[in-house]
Amino acid sequence: MQSPLYTTMAVVGAGAMGRGIAQIAAQAGSRVRLFDAQAAAVDKAVREIGSQWDRLQEKGRMDAAAVQACKSRLLPAGDIAELADCQLVVEAVVERLDVKKELFARLESVVAAEAVLATNTSSLSVTAIAAGLQRPGRLAGYHFFNPVPLMKVVEVIAGLRTEPAACEQLAAYARQMGHTPVQAQDTPGFIVNHAGRGYGTEALRIAAEGVADFATIDRILRDQAGFRLGPFELLDLTALDVSHPVMESIYRQYYDEARYRPSVITAQRLAGGLLGRKSGEGFYRYVDGKAQVPPEPAAPQVGEVPPVWVSTRAARRQELYQLLKELGAKIETGQSPSLNALTLVAPLGFDVTTVAVVERLDPARTVGIDLLVEDAATRRRVLATNPATRADMRDAAHALFARDGKPVSVIRDSGGFVTQRVLATIVNIAADICQQRICTPKDLETAVTLGLGYPMGPLAMGDRWGPANVLEVLFNMQTVYGDPRYRPSPWLRRRGAIGLSLLQEEA
């Protein structure tokens, strides 16, 4: 085993996060002193970490000698004075600025002048935490994610006065612990919690508009965009008593920036105790730990599908024609639809209503289909009606697009459907993180894929579906909603204008 950068380090806080950090530090070869204001919590944590190592041995992932060595390096501390010989102290206590500042003031009087201090804060300012120290330059952010042994990314955050050497050492130590460090500036949410604002908050806006229910939105984003969990499944997993305060904190710290606006839905559910899995009910109800998901409506039975006319402005128009042929549709190719035709539009960012009015189509016979992502790459099709769409036209479109067995979701009118607006919001926020120089595009992609488990990084998403298309979605959504939330980041707008990859670093 490589000699650890810090032979003796300490973790303050014996909760789940502190236990995880202590575990991987001991596995990396460091002697770890674990301290908590509650002595009983330390004893419990030592037992639980030891049990984790025992399970790893049972699975053949650690041998008996390695387990015994790790256990010998994990040392409970009964008093903060016992941390005096530690070269690094990582704080993992409650997310309160006053508590953290008081703790670091005590630590500064105990540890050596050259010791590095690190805070595991997820939402507080590293600069503010360090402000009361005599040597604020030795304090940096060191943000791990739960469960620490499995979540292999750690954000290394420089406060305004953090010395570069402190961040370099913490990054090197993270690698020794088997984690991937990413460098971030001290801004609200850092990288992962900042970049993650788009997924949940935009899904909540969609639900608040009555576009679709929670289960339908989850299905669409799993099947069309490839997310492993839908946004409401994810909110139930993380629990609203954790996720909603983070939404509010980042929103307020950015002085009510519209891109990060929270939702009254989560505020109300938090107040009502519908926290998610851990409370037995959230956006879903849980029985024996399993979500009770309402069944998906079956495709309607339709006697005869009317002829289909496709808008001349439809996205992926040729692909749509080919799909209709494969589904056996009768296709009209005139300049305008006949009086009996089902009219299909495929807008980017606009709602079906706007397209029908602008193109002078009969709204009663007009249905939209989301084709930002090519049909062959999705496991679900999404159709949208407008307020005037006739039920027979809606059912005919649903039946037609379900002919080959691919699931179809029919939603109410929405600028950007579901997938377009969520993906565009994610890409736009990521672009603005790069605009603010919070981190490099490379570290952004690494942090999001490892920290959030997205199918690809947000900038790669932008490249995959085209910066110009993402910009079109955003510009058109801003027109539909009149909300500055959808204004494109200058970083994205400039790259889209000149056809530059979002992943390309600037000279």
Short mmCIF file of N, CA and C in Angstrom, two decimals, residues 330-469:
data_model
loop_
_atom_site.label_atom_id
_atom_site.label_comp_id
_atom_site.label_asym_id
_atom_site.label_seq_id
_atom_site.Cartn_x
_atom_site.Cartn_y
_atom_site.Cartn_z
N LYS A 330 -51.55 6.37 -43.18
CA LYS A 330 -51.86 7.00 -44.46
C LYS A 330 -51.35 8.44 -44.39
N ILE A 331 -50.41 8.78 -45.24
CA ILE A 331 -49.73 10.07 -45.13
C ILE A 331 -50.20 11.02 -46.23
N GLU A 332 -50.58 12.22 -45.82
CA GLU A 332 -50.89 13.28 -46.78
C GLU A 332 -49.65 14.11 -47.02
N THR A 333 -49.42 14.52 -48.26
CA THR A 333 -48.21 15.28 -48.60
C THR A 333 -48.53 16.64 -49.22
N GLY A 334 -49.77 17.08 -49.14
CA GLY A 334 -50.13 18.39 -49.68
C GLY A 334 -49.58 19.53 -48.86
N GLN A 335 -49.73 20.75 -49.37
CA GLN A 335 -49.25 21.93 -48.67
C GLN A 335 -50.00 22.19 -47.38
N SER A 336 -51.23 21.68 -47.30
CA SER A 336 -52.04 21.84 -46.09
C SER A 336 -52.84 20.57 -45.88
N PRO A 337 -53.28 20.31 -44.64
CA PRO A 337 -54.01 19.07 -44.37
C PRO A 337 -55.43 19.12 -44.92
N SER A 338 -55.95 17.94 -45.23
CA SER A 338 -57.35 17.86 -45.62
C SER A 338 -58.23 18.10 -44.39
N LEU A 339 -59.51 18.20 -44.61
CA LEU A 339 -60.43 18.51 -43.51
C LEU A 339 -60.57 17.36 -42.52
N ASN A 340 -60.15 16.16 -42.89
CA ASN A 340 -60.28 15.00 -42.00
C ASN A 340 -58.96 14.55 -41.40
N ALA A 341 -57.86 15.20 -41.76
CA ALA A 341 -56.53 14.70 -41.39
C ALA A 341 -56.19 14.97 -39.93
N LEU A 342 -55.49 14.01 -39.35
CA LEU A 342 -54.80 14.22 -38.08
C LEU A 342 -53.55 15.02 -38.38
N THR A 343 -53.40 16.18 -37.75
CA THR A 343 -52.28 17.08 -38.03
C THR A 343 -51.20 16.92 -36.96
N LEU A 344 -49.99 16.59 -37.39
CA LEU A 344 -48.88 16.40 -36.46
C LEU A 344 -47.90 17.56 -36.54
N VAL A 345 -47.52 18.06 -35.37
CA VAL A 345 -46.47 19.07 -35.28
C VAL A 345 -45.39 18.53 -34.36
N ALA A 346 -44.16 18.97 -34.57
CA ALA A 346 -43.04 18.51 -33.74
C ALA A 346 -42.16 19.70 -33.40
N PRO A 347 -42.61 20.57 -32.51
CA PRO A 347 -41.87 21.80 -32.22
C PRO A 347 -40.72 21.58 -31.25
N LEU A 348 -39.79 22.51 -31.25
CA LEU A 348 -38.72 22.57 -30.25
C LEU A 348 -38.98 23.80 -29.38
N GLY A 349 -39.39 23.57 -28.15
CA GLY A 349 -39.59 24.66 -27.20
C GLY A 349 -40.98 25.26 -27.21
N PHE A 350 -41.61 25.36 -28.35
CA PHE A 350 -42.96 25.92 -28.41
C PHE A 350 -43.98 24.88 -27.94
N ASP A 351 -45.15 25.37 -27.51
CA ASP A 351 -46.25 24.48 -27.21
C ASP A 351 -47.08 24.24 -28.46
N VAL A 352 -47.95 23.23 -28.41
CA VAL A 352 -48.76 22.86 -29.57
C VAL A 352 -49.71 23.98 -29.95
N THR A 353 -50.24 24.66 -28.94
CA THR A 353 -51.17 25.77 -29.19
C THR A 353 -50.52 26.85 -30.04
N THR A 354 -49.33 27.28 -29.66
CA THR A 354 -48.64 28.34 -30.39
C THR A 354 -48.37 27.92 -31.84
N VAL A 355 -47.93 26.69 -32.02
CA VAL A 355 -47.63 26.21 -33.37
C VAL A 355 -48.90 26.18 -34.22
N ALA A 356 -50.00 25.70 -33.65
CA ALA A 356 -51.25 25.63 -34.40
C ALA A 356 -51.70 27.02 -34.84
N VAL A 357 -51.56 28.01 -33.97
CA VAL A 357 -51.97 29.37 -34.30
C VAL A 357 -51.05 29.97 -35.36
N VAL A 358 -49.74 29.85 -35.15
CA VAL A 358 -48.78 30.43 -36.08
C VAL A 358 -48.88 29.80 -37.47
N GLU A 359 -49.07 28.49 -37.52
CA GLU A 359 -49.13 27.79 -38.81
C GLU A 359 -50.56 27.71 -39.37
N ARG A 360 -51.50 28.32 -38.67
CA ARG A 360 -52.90 28.36 -39.11
C ARG A 360 -53.46 26.96 -39.34
N LEU A 361 -53.24 26.12 -38.34
CA LEU A 361 -53.76 24.75 -38.37
C LEU A 361 -55.01 24.68 -37.50
N ASP A 362 -55.86 23.73 -37.78
CA ASP A 362 -57.05 23.51 -36.97
C ASP A 362 -56.61 22.90 -35.64
N PRO A 363 -56.69 23.63 -34.52
CA PRO A 363 -56.22 23.08 -33.25
C PRO A 363 -56.98 21.84 -32.81
N ALA A 364 -58.22 21.69 -33.25
CA ALA A 364 -59.01 20.53 -32.85
C ALA A 364 -58.42 19.22 -33.38
N ARG A 365 -57.66 19.32 -34.48
CA ARG A 365 -57.09 18.11 -35.10
C ARG A 365 -55.57 18.05 -34.95
N THR A 366 -55.00 18.95 -34.12
CA THR A 366 -53.54 19.06 -34.01
C THR A 366 -53.01 18.39 -32.75
N VAL A 367 -52.02 17.54 -32.93
CA VAL A 367 -51.34 16.84 -31.85
C VAL A 367 -49.83 17.03 -32.04
N GLY A 368 -49.10 17.20 -30.95
CA GLY A 368 -47.65 17.35 -31.03
C GLY A 368 -46.92 16.08 -30.64
N ILE A 369 -45.72 15.90 -31.18
CA ILE A 369 -44.86 14.79 -30.79
C ILE A 369 -43.47 15.34 -30.52
N ASP A 370 -42.86 14.85 -29.45
CA ASP A 370 -41.53 15.33 -29.05
C ASP A 370 -40.46 14.54 -29.81
N LEU A 371 -39.71 15.24 -30.66
CA LEU A 371 -38.66 14.59 -31.44
C LEU A 371 -37.31 15.28 -31.26
N LEU A 372 -37.07 15.84 -30.08
CA LEU A 372 -35.71 16.33 -29.81
C LEU A 372 -34.73 15.16 -29.92
N VAL A 373 -35.09 14.05 -29.27
CA VAL A 373 -34.28 12.83 -29.33
C VAL A 373 -34.84 11.95 -30.44
N GLU A 374 -33.98 11.40 -31.27
CA GLU A 374 -34.45 10.55 -32.36
C GLU A 374 -35.21 9.36 -31.82
N ASP A 375 -36.25 8.96 -32.52
CA ASP A 375 -37.15 7.91 -32.05
C ASP A 375 -36.41 6.61 -31.80
N ALA A 376 -35.44 6.28 -32.64
CA ALA A 376 -34.72 5.01 -32.48
C ALA A 376 -33.93 4.94 -31.18
N ALA A 377 -33.61 6.09 -30.61
CA ALA A 377 -32.79 6.12 -29.39
C ALA A 377 -33.63 6.16 -28.12
N THR A 378 -34.96 6.13 -28.25
CA THR A 378 -35.82 6.22 -27.07
C THR A 378 -36.61 4.94 -26.88
N ARG A 379 -37.08 4.76 -25.66
CA ARG A 379 -37.95 3.62 -25.35
C ARG A 379 -39.40 4.07 -25.10
N ARG A 380 -39.69 5.32 -25.48
CA ARG A 380 -41.04 5.86 -25.25
C ARG A 380 -41.27 7.03 -26.19
N ARG A 381 -42.50 7.15 -26.67
CA ARG A 381 -42.90 8.31 -27.45
C ARG A 381 -43.80 9.19 -26.59
N VAL A 382 -43.70 10.49 -26.82
CA VAL A 382 -44.50 11.44 -26.04
C VAL A 382 -45.29 12.32 -26.99
N LEU A 383 -46.59 12.33 -26.80
CA LEU A 383 -47.50 13.18 -27.57
C LEU A 383 -48.09 14.23 -26.65
N ALA A 384 -48.44 15.38 -27.23
CA ALA A 384 -49.07 16.45 -26.45
C ALA A 384 -50.28 16.97 -27.20
N THR A 385 -51.36 17.17 -26.46
CA THR A 385 -52.56 17.79 -27.01
C THR A 385 -52.55 19.27 -26.70
N ASN A 386 -53.43 20.02 -27.32
CA ASN A 386 -53.67 21.40 -26.90
C ASN A 386 -55.08 21.46 -26.32
N PRO A 387 -55.51 22.56 -25.74
CA PRO A 387 -56.82 22.58 -25.09
C PRO A 387 -57.99 22.27 -26.01
N ALA A 388 -57.83 22.43 -27.33
CA ALA A 388 -58.94 22.20 -28.26
C ALA A 388 -58.87 20.85 -28.96
N THR A 389 -57.82 20.07 -28.74
CA THR A 389 -57.68 18.80 -29.45
C THR A 389 -58.86 17.88 -29.16
N ARG A 390 -59.48 17.35 -30.21
CA ARG A 390 -60.60 16.44 -30.05
C ARG A 390 -60.13 15.11 -29.48
N ALA A 391 -60.99 14.48 -28.69
CA ALA A 391 -60.65 13.20 -28.08
C ALA A 391 -60.37 12.13 -29.12
N ASP A 392 -61.13 12.14 -30.25
CA ASP A 392 -60.91 11.12 -31.26
C ASP A 392 -59.55 11.29 -31.94
N MET A 393 -59.11 12.53 -32.12
CA MET A 393 -57.79 12.77 -32.71
C MET A 393 -56.68 12.39 -31.73
N ARG A 394 -56.87 12.72 -30.48
CA ARG A 394 -55.89 12.31 -29.45
C ARG A 394 -55.75 10.79 -29.42
N ASP A 395 -56.88 10.07 -29.38
CA ASP A 395 -56.85 8.62 -29.30
C ASP A 395 -56.28 8.00 -30.58
N ALA A 396 -56.60 8.60 -31.73
CA ALA A 396 -56.07 8.09 -32.99
C ALA A 396 -54.54 8.20 -33.02
N ALA A 397 -54.02 9.35 -32.59
CA ALA A 397 -52.57 9.53 -32.54
C ALA A 397 -51.93 8.55 -31.57
N HIS A 398 -52.54 8.38 -30.41
CA HIS A 398 -52.01 7.45 -29.40
C HIS A 398 -51.98 6.03 -29.96
N ALA A 399 -53.08 5.60 -30.56
CA ALA A 399 -53.14 4.25 -31.10
C ALA A 399 -52.13 4.05 -32.23
N LEU A 400 -51.99 5.04 -33.08
CA LEU A 400 -51.06 4.94 -34.21
C LEU A 400 -49.62 4.75 -33.72
N PHE A 401 -49.19 5.60 -32.80
CA PHE A 401 -47.79 5.56 -32.38
C PHE A 401 -47.49 4.41 -31.42
N ALA A 402 -48.54 3.70 -30.97
CA ALA A 402 -48.35 2.54 -30.12
C ALA A 402 -48.41 1.23 -30.91
N ARG A 403 -48.57 1.31 -32.23
CA ARG A 403 -48.77 0.10 -33.04
C ARG A 403 -47.63 -0.90 -32.96
N ASP A 404 -46.40 -0.41 -32.78
CA ASP A 404 -45.26 -1.33 -32.75
C ASP A 404 -44.89 -1.77 -31.34
N GLY A 405 -45.73 -1.42 -30.38
CA GLY A 405 -45.50 -1.86 -29.00
C GLY A 405 -44.71 -0.91 -28.15
N LYS A 406 -44.16 0.17 -28.73
CA LYS A 406 -43.42 1.13 -27.92
C LYS A 406 -44.41 1.93 -27.07
N PRO A 407 -44.14 2.10 -25.76
CA PRO A 407 -45.06 2.85 -24.91
C PRO A 407 -45.21 4.29 -25.38
N VAL A 408 -46.42 4.83 -25.18
CA VAL A 408 -46.73 6.21 -25.56
C VAL A 408 -47.33 6.92 -24.35
N SER A 409 -46.80 8.09 -24.04
CA SER A 409 -47.39 8.96 -23.01
C SER A 409 -48.05 10.15 -23.70
N VAL A 410 -49.27 10.45 -23.30
CA VAL A 410 -49.98 11.61 -23.83
C VAL A 410 -50.09 12.63 -22.71
N ILE A 411 -49.51 13.80 -22.93
CA ILE A 411 -49.50 14.85 -21.91
C ILE A 411 -50.31 16.05 -22.39
N ARG A 412 -50.57 16.96 -21.46
CA ARG A 412 -51.24 18.21 -21.83
C ARG A 412 -50.21 19.17 -22.43
N ASP A 413 -50.69 20.24 -23.00
CA ASP A 413 -49.81 21.16 -23.73
C ASP A 413 -48.75 21.75 -22.81
N SER A 414 -47.54 21.83 -23.33
CA SER A 414 -46.41 22.34 -22.56
C SER A 414 -45.34 22.83 -23.52
N GLY A 415 -44.86 24.03 -23.31
CA GLY A 415 -43.71 24.48 -24.08
C GLY A 415 -42.54 23.56 -23.80
N GLY A 416 -42.06 22.85 -24.82
CA GLY A 416 -40.93 21.95 -24.60
C GLY A 416 -41.30 20.58 -24.10
N PHE A 417 -42.58 20.20 -24.17
CA PHE A 417 -43.00 18.88 -23.70
C PHE A 417 -42.45 18.63 -22.29
N VAL A 418 -41.81 17.48 -22.07
CA VAL A 418 -41.15 17.17 -20.79
C VAL A 418 -39.65 17.04 -21.00
N THR A 419 -39.25 16.15 -21.89
CA THR A 419 -37.82 15.89 -22.10
C THR A 419 -37.08 17.13 -22.57
N GLN A 420 -37.64 17.85 -23.53
CA GLN A 420 -36.96 19.04 -24.05
C GLN A 420 -36.67 20.04 -22.95
N ARG A 421 -37.68 20.34 -22.17
CA ARG A 421 -37.49 21.42 -21.20
C ARG A 421 -36.58 21.01 -20.06
N VAL A 422 -36.61 19.74 -19.66
CA VAL A 422 -35.72 19.29 -18.59
C VAL A 422 -34.28 19.23 -19.08
N LEU A 423 -34.05 18.63 -20.25
CA LEU A 423 -32.69 18.54 -20.77
C LEU A 423 -32.12 19.93 -21.05
N ALA A 424 -32.92 20.81 -21.64
CA ALA A 424 -32.43 22.16 -21.94
C ALA A 424 -32.08 22.91 -20.66
N THR A 425 -32.88 22.73 -19.62
CA THR A 425 -32.59 23.39 -18.34
C THR A 425 -31.30 22.87 -17.74
N ILE A 426 -31.09 21.55 -17.78
CA ILE A 426 -29.87 20.96 -17.26
C ILE A 426 -28.65 21.50 -18.01
N VAL A 427 -28.72 21.50 -19.33
CA VAL A 427 -27.59 21.97 -20.15
C VAL A 427 -27.33 23.46 -19.89
N ASN A 428 -28.38 24.23 -19.79
CA ASN A 428 -28.24 25.67 -19.61
C ASN A 428 -27.57 26.02 -18.27
N ILE A 429 -27.98 25.34 -17.21
CA ILE A 429 -27.38 25.58 -15.90
C ILE A 429 -25.91 25.16 -15.92
N ALA A 430 -25.62 24.03 -16.54
CA ALA A 430 -24.22 23.58 -16.64
C ALA A 430 -23.38 24.58 -17.41
N ALA A 431 -23.94 25.10 -18.50
CA ALA A 431 -23.22 26.10 -19.29
C ALA A 431 -22.92 27.34 -18.45
N ASP A 432 -23.86 27.74 -17.61
CA ASP A 432 -23.62 28.93 -16.79
C ASP A 432 -22.62 28.67 -15.67
N ILE A 433 -22.52 27.43 -15.21
CA ILE A 433 -21.46 27.08 -14.27
C ILE A 433 -20.10 27.32 -14.92
N CYS A 434 -19.99 26.92 -16.19
CA CYS A 434 -18.74 27.17 -16.92
C CYS A 434 -18.55 28.67 -17.17
N GLN A 435 -19.64 29.38 -17.47
CA GLN A 435 -19.56 30.83 -17.67
C GLN A 435 -19.00 31.52 -16.43
N GLN A 436 -19.42 31.07 -15.24
CA GLN A 436 -18.97 31.68 -13.99
C GLN A 436 -17.58 31.21 -13.57
N ARG A 437 -17.00 30.27 -14.33
CA ARG A 437 -15.67 29.72 -14.03
C ARG A 437 -15.65 29.03 -12.66
N ILE A 438 -16.76 28.39 -12.32
CA ILE A 438 -16.83 27.65 -11.07
C ILE A 438 -15.92 26.42 -11.14
N CYS A 439 -15.84 25.82 -12.32
CA CYS A 439 -14.97 24.66 -12.54
C CYS A 439 -14.72 24.54 -14.03
N THR A 440 -13.88 23.62 -14.41
CA THR A 440 -13.62 23.38 -15.83
C THR A 440 -14.74 22.50 -16.40
N PRO A 441 -14.97 22.55 -17.70
CA PRO A 441 -15.95 21.65 -18.31
C PRO A 441 -15.65 20.18 -18.00
N LYS A 442 -14.38 19.80 -17.99
CA LYS A 442 -14.02 18.41 -17.70
C LYS A 442 -14.43 18.01 -16.30
N ASP A 443 -14.12 18.86 -15.30
CA ASP A 443 -14.49 18.54 -13.92
C ASP A 443 -16.01 18.55 -13.74
N LEU A 444 -16.69 19.42 -14.46
CA LEU A 444 -18.15 19.45 -14.41
C LEU A 444 -18.73 18.11 -14.86
N GLU A 445 -18.25 17.61 -16.01
CA GLU A 445 -18.76 16.35 -16.53
C GLU A 445 -18.46 15.20 -15.56
N THR A 446 -17.25 15.18 -15.02
CA THR A 446 -16.88 14.12 -14.07
C THR A 446 -17.74 14.17 -12.82
N ALA A 447 -17.92 15.37 -12.27
CA ALA A 447 -18.69 15.52 -11.03
C ALA A 447 -20.13 15.09 -11.20
N VAL A 448 -20.73 15.46 -12.33
CA VAL A 448 -22.15 15.15 -12.53
C VAL A 448 -22.36 13.67 -12.82
N THR A 449 -21.52 13.07 -13.65
CA THR A 449 -21.72 11.66 -13.96
C THR A 449 -21.47 10.79 -12.73
N LEU A 450 -20.46 11.12 -11.92
CA LEU A 450 -20.18 10.34 -10.73
C LEU A 450 -21.08 10.71 -9.56
N GLY A 451 -21.40 12.00 -9.43
CA GLY A 451 -22.17 12.46 -8.28
C GLY A 451 -23.67 12.34 -8.44
N LEU A 452 -24.17 12.44 -9.66
CA LEU A 452 -25.61 12.41 -9.89
C LEU A 452 -26.05 11.18 -10.68
N GLY A 453 -25.11 10.47 -11.29
CA GLY A 453 -25.47 9.27 -12.02
C GLY A 453 -26.25 9.52 -13.29
N TYR A 454 -26.08 10.70 -13.89
CA TYR A 454 -26.76 10.99 -15.15
C TYR A 454 -26.21 10.07 -16.25
N PRO A 455 -27.00 9.81 -17.29
CA PRO A 455 -26.52 8.93 -18.36
C PRO A 455 -25.30 9.47 -19.08
N MET A 456 -25.13 10.77 -19.07
CA MET A 456 -23.92 11.42 -19.58
C MET A 456 -23.84 12.79 -18.91
N GLY A 457 -22.69 13.44 -19.02
CA GLY A 457 -22.57 14.77 -18.44
C GLY A 457 -23.47 15.78 -19.14
N PRO A 458 -23.82 16.87 -18.49
CA PRO A 458 -24.73 17.84 -19.10
C PRO A 458 -24.19 18.51 -20.35
N LEU A 459 -22.89 18.73 -20.42
CA LEU A 459 -22.32 19.32 -21.63
C LEU A 459 -22.32 18.30 -22.77
N ALA A 460 -22.08 17.04 -22.42
CA ALA A 460 -22.18 15.98 -23.43
C ALA A 460 -23.62 15.85 -23.93
N MET A 461 -24.58 16.07 -23.03
CA MET A 461 -25.98 16.08 -23.46
C MET A 461 -26.21 17.18 -24.49
N GLY A 462 -25.67 18.35 -24.21
CA GLY A 462 -25.83 19.47 -25.15
C GLY A 462 -25.23 19.15 -26.50
N ASP A 463 -24.05 18.53 -26.50
CA ASP A 463 -23.42 18.14 -27.77
C ASP A 463 -24.22 17.04 -28.46
N ARG A 464 -24.74 16.11 -27.66
CA ARG A 464 -25.46 14.95 -28.22
C ARG A 464 -26.71 15.40 -28.99
N TRP A 465 -27.45 16.34 -28.46
CA TRP A 465 -28.69 16.77 -29.12
C TRP A 465 -28.56 18.12 -29.81
N GLY A 466 -27.35 18.68 -29.78
CA GLY A 466 -27.07 19.87 -30.57
C GLY A 466 -27.26 21.16 -29.80
N PRO A 467 -26.18 21.94 -29.59
CA PRO A 467 -26.32 23.22 -28.90
C PRO A 467 -27.34 24.13 -29.58
N ALA A 468 -27.41 24.09 -30.90
CA ALA A 468 -28.39 24.94 -31.61
C ALA A 468 -29.81 24.52 -31.28
N ASN A 469 -30.07 23.22 -31.19
CA ASN A 469 -31.40 22.74 -30.82
C ASN A 469 -31.75 23.11 -29.39
#
